[in-house]
Coordinates of N, CA and C in Angstrom, one line a residue:
M7 N 11.1 -3.6 -18.3 CA 11.5 -4.1 -19.2 C 12.7 -5.7 -19.0
Y8 N 12.7 -6.0 -20.5 CA 13.5 -7.8 -19.7 C 14.3 -7.6 -21.2
R9 N 16.0 -8.3 -20.4 CA 16.9 -8.5 -20.7 C 17.0 -8.7 -22.3
C10 N 18.1 -8.6 -23.1 CA 18.0 -9.2 -24.3 C 18.7 -10.1 -24.0
F11 N 18.2 -11.8 -24.5 CA 18.9 -13.0 -24.5 C 19.3 -13.1 -26.0
H12 N 20.3 -13.4 -25.9 CA 21.1 -14.4 -27.5 C 20.3 -15.1 -27.5
H13 N 20.6 -15.8 -26.7 CA 20.2 -17.6 -27.2 C 18.8 -18.1 -26.2
F14 N 17.7 -18.6 -26.9 CA 16.6 -19.4 -26.1 C 17.1 -19.9 -24.9
S15 N 18.5 -20.5 -24.8 CA 18.7 -21.8 -24.6 C 19.5 -21.3 -22.8
T16 N 19.7 -19.5 -22.9 CA 20.2 -18.9 -22.3 C 18.7 -18.2 -20.9
L17 N 17.9 -18.2 -21.0 CA 16.4 -17.6 -20.8 C 16.6 -18.5 -19.4
P18 N 16.4 -17.6 -18.3 CA 15.7 -18.9 -16.9 C 14.2 -19.2 -17.2
L19 N 14.6 -20.3 -16.9 CA 13.4 -21.6 -17.0 C 12.5 -21.0 -16.2
A20 N 12.3 -20.1 -15.5 CA 11.1 -19.8 -14.8 C 10.2 -18.7 -16.1
F21 N 11.0 -18.3 -16.4 CA 10.8 -17.0 -17.7 C 10.1 -18.0 -18.9
V22 N 11.0 -19.2 -19.1 CA 10.7 -19.8 -20.3 C 8.8 -20.4 -19.9
R23 N 9.0 -21.0 -18.6 CA 7.8 -22.0 -18.5 C 6.6 -20.7 -17.9
R24 N 6.9 -19.5 -17.6 CA 5.7 -18.3 -17.5 C 5.3 -17.7 -18.8
T25 N 6.2 -17.7 -19.8 CA 6.0 -17.2 -20.9 C 5.3 -18.6 -22.2
A26 N 5.8 -19.6 -22.1 CA 5.4 -20.6 -22.8 C 4.5 -20.8 -23.2
T27 N 3.5 -20.4 -22.3 CA 1.7 -20.7 -22.1 C 1.0 -19.2 -21.9
N28 N -0.2 -19.5 -22.3 CA -1.1 -17.8 -22.5 C -2.2 -18.8 -21.4
S29 N -1.7 -18.9 -19.9 CA -2.9 -19.4 -19.4 C -2.5 -18.8 -17.2
Y30 N -3.4 -18.8 -17.1 CA -3.4 -18.1 -15.6 C -2.9 -19.1 -15.0
V31 N -3.1 -20.3 -15.0 CA -3.1 -21.2 -13.9 C -2.3 -21.3 -13.3
N32 N -0.7 -21.2 -14.8 CA 0.8 -22.0 -14.3 C 1.3 -20.6 -13.7
R33 N 1.1 -19.3 -13.6 CA 0.9 -18.9 -12.5 C 0.5 -18.6 -10.8
H34 N -0.5 -19.3 -10.8 CA -0.9 -19.2 -9.7 C -0.2 -20.2 -8.6
I35 N 0.4 -19.4 -7.2 CA 1.3 -20.5 -6.4 C -0.3 -21.3 -5.3
G36 N -0.7 -22.1 -6.0 CA -1.7 -22.2 -4.8 C -0.9 -23.8 -3.8
P37 N -2.1 -24.7 -3.3 CA -1.6 -25.6 -2.7 C -1.7 -26.6 -3.8
S38 N -0.8 -28.1 -3.5 CA -1.0 -28.8 -4.4 C -1.6 -29.8 -3.7
A39 N -2.2 -31.3 -5.0 CA -3.2 -31.9 -4.5 C -3.0 -32.4 -3.1
A40 N -2.0 -32.6 -2.7 CA -1.6 -33.8 -1.5 C -1.5 -32.5 -0.8
E41 N -1.6 -31.2 -1.0 CA -2.0 -30.2 0.6 C -3.5 -29.9 0.5
S42 N -4.3 -30.3 -0.5 CA -5.4 -29.9 -0.8 C -6.0 -30.7 0.2
I43 N -5.2 -32.1 -0.1 CA -6.1 -33.3 0.2 C -5.6 -33.3 1.9
S44 N -4.9 -32.7 2.3 CA -4.0 -32.8 3.9 C -5.1 -31.7 4.5
M45 N -5.1 -30.4 4.1 CA -6.0 -29.3 4.9 C -7.7 -29.9 4.8
L46 N -8.5 -30.8 3.9 CA -9.5 -31.6 3.8 C -9.3 -32.1 4.9
R47 N -8.5 -33.3 5.3 CA -9.1 -34.1 6.0 C -8.8 -33.3 8.1
I48 N -8.4 -31.9 8.3 CA -7.9 -31.7 9.0 C -9.4 -30.9 9.3
I49 N -10.1 -30.5 8.4 CA -11.6 -30.1 8.7 C -12.3 -30.5 8.9
G50 N -12.1 -31.7 7.9 CA -13.2 -33.5 8.7 C -13.8 -33.5 7.4
K51 N -13.3 -33.0 5.7 CA -14.4 -33.2 4.9 C -13.4 -34.0 4.2
E52 N -14.5 -35.3 3.1 CA -13.6 -35.9 2.1 C -12.7 -34.9 1.2
S53 N -13.9 -34.2 0.9 CA -13.4 -33.0 -0.9 C -14.5 -32.1 -0.7
L54 N -13.4 -31.1 -1.8 CA -13.7 -29.8 -2.0 C -15.4 -29.5 -1.9
S55 N -16.2 -30.5 -2.9 CA -17.7 -30.5 -2.7 C -18.2 -30.7 -1.7
D56 N -17.4 -31.6 -0.8 CA -18.1 -31.5 0.9 C -18.1 -30.7 1.2
L57 N -17.0 -29.6 1.3 CA -16.2 -28.3 2.0 C -17.5 -27.5 1.2
M58 N -17.8 -27.5 0.0 CA -19.0 -26.6 -0.7 C -20.6 -26.6 -0.5
T59 N -21.0 -27.6 0.3 CA -22.1 -27.5 0.4 C -22.2 -27.4 2.1
A60 N -20.7 -27.5 2.6 CA -21.1 -27.3 4.1 C -21.0 -26.3 3.8
V61 N -20.2 -25.2 3.5 CA -19.7 -24.0 3.6 C -21.5 -23.1 3.0
I62 N -21.5 -22.9 1.0 CA -22.6 -22.4 0.7 C -23.8 -22.6 0.6
P63 N -24.5 -21.6 1.5 CA -26.0 -21.7 1.4 C -26.6 -23.1 -0.1
E64 N -27.6 -23.5 0.4 CA -28.5 -24.5 -0.6 C -29.2 -23.8 -1.7
N65 N -29.4 -22.6 -1.6 CA -30.2 -21.8 -2.4 C -29.2 -21.4 -3.4
I66 N -27.9 -21.3 -2.9 CA -26.7 -20.5 -3.9 C -26.0 -21.9 -4.8
L67 N -26.1 -23.2 -3.5 CA -25.4 -24.1 -4.7 C -27.0 -24.5 -5.9
R68 N -28.3 -24.5 -5.6 CA -29.6 -25.0 -6.7 C -29.0 -24.6 -7.8
S69 N -28.7 -23.4 -7.8 CA -28.7 -22.2 -9.0 C -27.8 -22.7 -9.9
P70 N -27.7 -22.8 -11.1 CA -26.3 -22.8 -11.6 C -25.7 -21.0 -11.9
L71 N -24.7 -21.1 -11.8 CA -24.0 -19.8 -11.8 C -23.3 -19.2 -13.3
K72 N -24.0 -18.4 -14.0 CA -23.8 -18.0 -15.2 C -22.3 -17.2 -15.3
E73 N -21.8 -18.5 -15.5 CA -19.8 -17.9 -15.8 C -19.6 -17.6 -17.5
A74 N -18.9 -16.8 -17.6 CA -18.5 -16.7 -18.8 C -17.7 -17.7 -19.2
P75 N -17.3 -18.1 -19.9 CA -16.4 -19.1 -20.8 C -14.5 -18.9 -20.7
A76 N -14.2 -19.7 -20.3 CA -12.3 -19.5 -20.1 C -11.6 -19.1 -20.5
M77 N -11.0 -18.0 -20.7 CA -10.0 -17.3 -21.6 C -8.5 -17.6 -21.3
S78 N -7.8 -17.1 -22.4 CA -6.5 -16.9 -22.0 C -6.2 -15.6 -21.4
E79 N -4.9 -15.2 -21.2 CA -4.6 -13.9 -21.0 C -5.1 -12.1 -21.5
Q80 N -4.2 -13.2 -22.8 CA -4.1 -12.4 -24.2 C -5.5 -11.9 -24.7
D81 N -6.6 -13.0 -24.4 CA -7.9 -12.5 -24.3 C -8.7 -11.7 -23.9
A82 N -8.5 -12.0 -22.4 CA -9.0 -11.5 -21.8 C -8.4 -10.0 -21.7
L83 N -7.3 -9.4 -21.6 CA -6.5 -7.5 -22.2 C -7.4 -7.7 -23.2
S84 N -7.4 -8.7 -24.4 CA -8.2 -7.2 -25.8 C -9.6 -7.0 -25.7
L85 N -10.2 -8.6 -24.6 CA -11.7 -8.1 -24.2 C -11.8 -6.9 -23.3
L86 N -10.7 -6.6 -22.1 CA -10.8 -5.4 -21.2 C -10.4 -3.8 -22.8
H87 N -9.6 -3.8 -23.2 CA -9.3 -3.3 -24.1 C -10.6 -2.6 -25.2
S88 N -11.0 -3.2 -25.3 CA -12.2 -3.3 -26.5 C -13.3 -2.5 -25.3
L89 N -13.3 -3.1 -24.4 CA -14.7 -2.3 -23.7 C -14.4 -0.9 -23.1
G90 N -13.0 -1.1 -23.2 CA -12.8 0.5 -22.7 C -12.7 1.7 -23.6
S91 N -12.8 0.8 -24.9 CA -12.8 2.2 -26.3 C -13.3 1.9 -26.5
R92 N -14.9 1.9 -25.7 CA -16.2 2.2 -25.9 C -16.6 3.3 -25.0
N93 N -15.9 3.6 -24.4 CA -15.8 4.8 -23.4 C -15.7 5.9 -24.2
K94 N -16.6 7.2 -23.6 CA -16.8 8.1 -25.1 C -15.3 9.1 -24.0
V95 N -14.8 9.6 -24.9 CA -13.5 11.0 -24.9 C -14.0 12.5 -24.5
L96 N -14.3 12.5 -23.5 CA -14.8 14.6 -22.9 C -13.8 15.3 -23.0
K97 N -14.0 16.2 -23.1 CA -13.0 17.6 -23.3 C -12.2 17.4 -21.2
S98 N -11.2 17.1 -21.3 CA -10.8 17.0 -20.0 C -10.4 18.4 -19.6
M99 N -11.1 19.4 -18.4 CA -10.9 20.1 -17.7 C -10.1 20.2 -17.1
I100 N -9.0 18.6 -16.6 CA -8.1 19.5 -15.6 C -7.0 20.0 -15.5
G101 N -6.7 20.5 -14.9 CA -5.1 21.4 -15.2 C -5.8 22.6 -16.0
Q102 N -6.6 23.3 -16.0 CA -7.1 24.7 -17.0 C -7.3 25.4 -15.7
G103 N -6.5 27.2 -16.0 CA -6.6 27.9 -15.5 C -5.3 28.3 -14.7
Y104 N -4.1 26.9 -14.9 CA -2.8 27.3 -14.2 C -1.6 27.8 -15.4
Y105 N -1.4 28.9 -15.3 CA -0.4 29.9 -15.8 C 0.8 29.7 -15.1
E106 N 1.8 29.6 -15.7 CA 3.1 29.5 -15.4 C 3.7 31.3 -15.2
S107 N 4.0 31.0 -13.7 CA 5.2 32.6 -13.8 C 6.6 32.6 -13.2
I108 N 6.5 33.6 -13.5 CA 8.4 33.1 -13.0 C 8.3 34.5 -11.9
T109 N 9.4 33.4 -10.9 CA 9.3 33.7 -9.4 C 10.7 34.7 -9.4
P110 N 10.6 36.1 -8.8 CA 12.0 36.2 -8.7 C 13.0 35.3 -8.0
T111 N 14.0 35.1 -7.8 CA 15.2 34.2 -7.5 C 15.6 34.8 -6.2
V112 N 14.9 36.6 -5.8 CA 15.5 36.4 -4.2 C 14.5 35.3 -3.7
I113 N 13.4 35.3 -4.0 CA 11.9 34.7 -3.5 C 12.5 33.7 -3.5
L114 N 12.2 33.2 -4.4 CA 12.8 31.5 -5.0 C 13.8 30.8 -3.5
R115 N 14.7 31.3 -3.5 CA 16.1 31.2 -2.5 C 15.4 31.0 -1.5
N116 N 14.8 32.2 -1.0 CA 14.6 32.6 0.4 C 13.3 31.5 0.7
V117 N 12.8 31.8 0.1 CA 11.0 30.9 0.5 C 11.1 30.0 0.0
I118 N 10.7 29.4 -1.2 CA 10.2 28.4 -1.9 C 11.4 27.3 -1.5
E119 N 12.5 27.6 -1.6 CA 13.9 26.5 -1.6 C 14.2 26.4 -0.5
N120 N 14.0 27.2 0.5 CA 14.6 27.2 2.0 C 13.6 26.5 2.1
P121 N 14.8 25.0 3.4 CA 14.9 24.1 3.5 C 13.7 24.4 5.1
S122 N 13.8 25.5 6.0 CA 12.8 25.3 6.9 C 11.6 25.5 6.5
W123 N 10.9 25.7 5.9 CA 9.9 25.3 5.4 C 9.5 23.9 5.5
C124 N 10.0 22.6 5.4 CA 10.2 21.2 5.1 C 10.3 20.8 6.3
T125 N 10.0 19.7 7.0 CA 9.3 18.6 7.9 C 10.4 18.1 8.3
P126 N 10.9 17.4 9.7 CA 11.7 16.4 8.9 C 11.4 15.0 8.7
Y127 N 10.0 14.8 8.2 CA 9.6 13.5 7.6 C 8.9 13.6 6.5
T128 N 8.1 12.6 5.8 CA 7.3 12.9 4.5 C 5.9 13.4 5.1
P129 N 6.0 14.2 4.5 CA 4.5 14.5 4.8 C 3.6 14.4 4.0
F130 N 2.1 14.0 4.3 CA 1.4 13.7 3.1 C 1.3 14.9 1.9
Q131 N -0.1 15.0 0.9 CA -0.4 15.5 -0.1 C -0.7 17.2 1.0
A132 N -1.3 16.7 1.6 CA -2.6 17.9 2.2 C -1.7 18.5 3.4
E133 N -0.7 18.2 3.9 CA 0.5 18.5 4.6 C 1.7 19.9 3.6
I134 N 1.9 19.4 2.9 CA 3.0 19.9 1.7 C 2.2 21.1 0.8
S135 N 0.9 20.9 0.8 CA -0.2 22.3 0.4 C -0.1 23.3 1.1
Q136 N -0.7 22.5 2.8 CA -0.7 23.1 3.7 C 0.4 24.3 3.9
G137 N 1.5 23.7 4.0 CA 2.6 24.5 4.0 C 2.9 25.6 3.0
R138 N 2.5 25.1 1.3 CA 3.0 26.0 0.5 C 2.2 27.3 0.8
L139 N 0.7 26.8 1.1 CA -0.4 28.1 1.1 C 0.2 28.5 1.9
E140 N 0.7 28.0 2.9 CA 1.3 29.2 4.3 C 2.8 29.8 3.6
S141 N 3.6 29.3 3.1 CA 4.8 30.1 2.1 C 4.4 31.6 1.3
L142 N 3.5 31.0 0.6 CA 2.7 31.8 -0.5 C 1.7 33.0 0.2
L143 N 0.8 32.8 2.0 CA 0.2 33.7 2.3 C 1.4 35.0 2.8
N144 N 2.5 34.2 3.7 CA 3.5 34.9 3.7 C 4.4 35.9 2.8
L145 N 4.0 35.0 1.8 CA 5.0 36.1 0.4 C 4.1 36.7 0.1
V146 N 3.1 36.6 -0.1 CA 2.3 38.1 -0.7 C 1.9 38.9 0.5
H147 N 2.0 38.5 1.8 CA 2.0 39.8 3.2 C 2.8 40.6 2.9
D148 N 4.3 39.8 3.1 CA 5.2 40.2 2.8 C 5.6 41.5 1.6
Y149 N 5.1 40.5 0.1 CA 5.3 41.7 -0.6 C 3.9 43.3 -0.6
R150 N 2.9 43.2 0.1 CA 2.0 44.1 0.2 C 2.6 44.7 0.9
L151 N 3.4 44.1 2.4 CA 4.0 45.5 3.5 C 4.8 46.5 2.9
D152 N 6.1 45.5 2.0 CA 7.0 46.3 0.7 C 6.3 47.0 0.3
S153 N 5.7 46.9 -0.8 CA 4.9 47.9 -1.4 C 4.1 49.0 -1.1
C154 N 3.6 48.7 -0.3 CA 3.2 49.8 1.0 C 4.5 50.9 1.5
E155 N 5.2 50.7 1.9 CA 6.8 50.7 2.7 C 7.2 51.6 1.7
F156 N 7.0 51.7 0.0 CA 7.7 51.9 -0.8 C 6.8 53.0 -1.5
G157 N 5.2 53.9 -0.7 CA 4.5 54.8 -0.7 C 3.4 54.4 -2.2
K158 N 3.7 53.2 -2.8 CA 2.7 52.7 -2.8 C 0.8 52.7 -2.3
C159 N 0.3 53.3 -3.3 CA -0.9 53.4 -2.1 C -2.1 51.8 -2.3
I160 N -1.7 51.6 -3.9 CA -2.2 49.6 -3.6 C -1.2 49.2 -3.9
S161 N -1.8 48.0 -3.3 CA -0.7 46.9 -3.2 C -1.7 44.9 -3.1
S162 N -0.9 45.0 -4.6 CA -2.1 43.1 -4.3 C -0.7 42.2 -5.2
G163 N -0.5 40.8 -4.5 CA -0.1 39.9 -4.0 C 0.0 38.9 -5.3
S164 N -1.2 39.2 -5.9 CA -1.3 37.9 -7.4 C -0.4 38.1 -8.1
S165 N 0.5 39.2 -8.0 CA 1.8 38.9 -9.3 C 2.8 37.5 -9.0
Y166 N 2.8 37.6 -7.6 CA 3.8 36.3 -7.4 C 2.8 35.4 -6.8
C167 N 1.3 35.3 -6.7 CA 0.7 33.7 -6.4 C 0.5 32.8 -7.5
M168 N 1.2 31.7 -7.0 CA 1.6 30.8 -7.9 C 0.1 29.2 -7.4
C169 N -1.0 29.6 -6.6 CA -1.9 28.9 -6.6 C -2.6 29.1 -7.4

């Protein structure tokens, strides 16, 4: 997000130069003409054309490439947007089947929010999932044991399962 400037004269010069044109070229930080000539001299070539003929195979240089005409950044973005709008949007099934549940506070505090389940470094997604899976399995196992101790014949941990 850009800061709001009251007067055009207070804009940073780099910002004015960058936004005053609609071309990729002015933002490219490449070698200057003098630097290019110096680099060509070091490798023993007179021009970029000489370098290209030395590096690129002849069968590629013979046939002209089919290049699209140059366009501004705004035109390129518009073209990409129009190409993207041709995509057929299908029904997304991502996230279907997840139903939010209420976890009792004592379980939330002692199992899910317990820092002993965390590692001392930033884990990868797979390690987070593994730790969460282990905590859920321990939770379900303990819930089933407690339910059986209270005299229930059948026990299921699915009421607390968040996976």
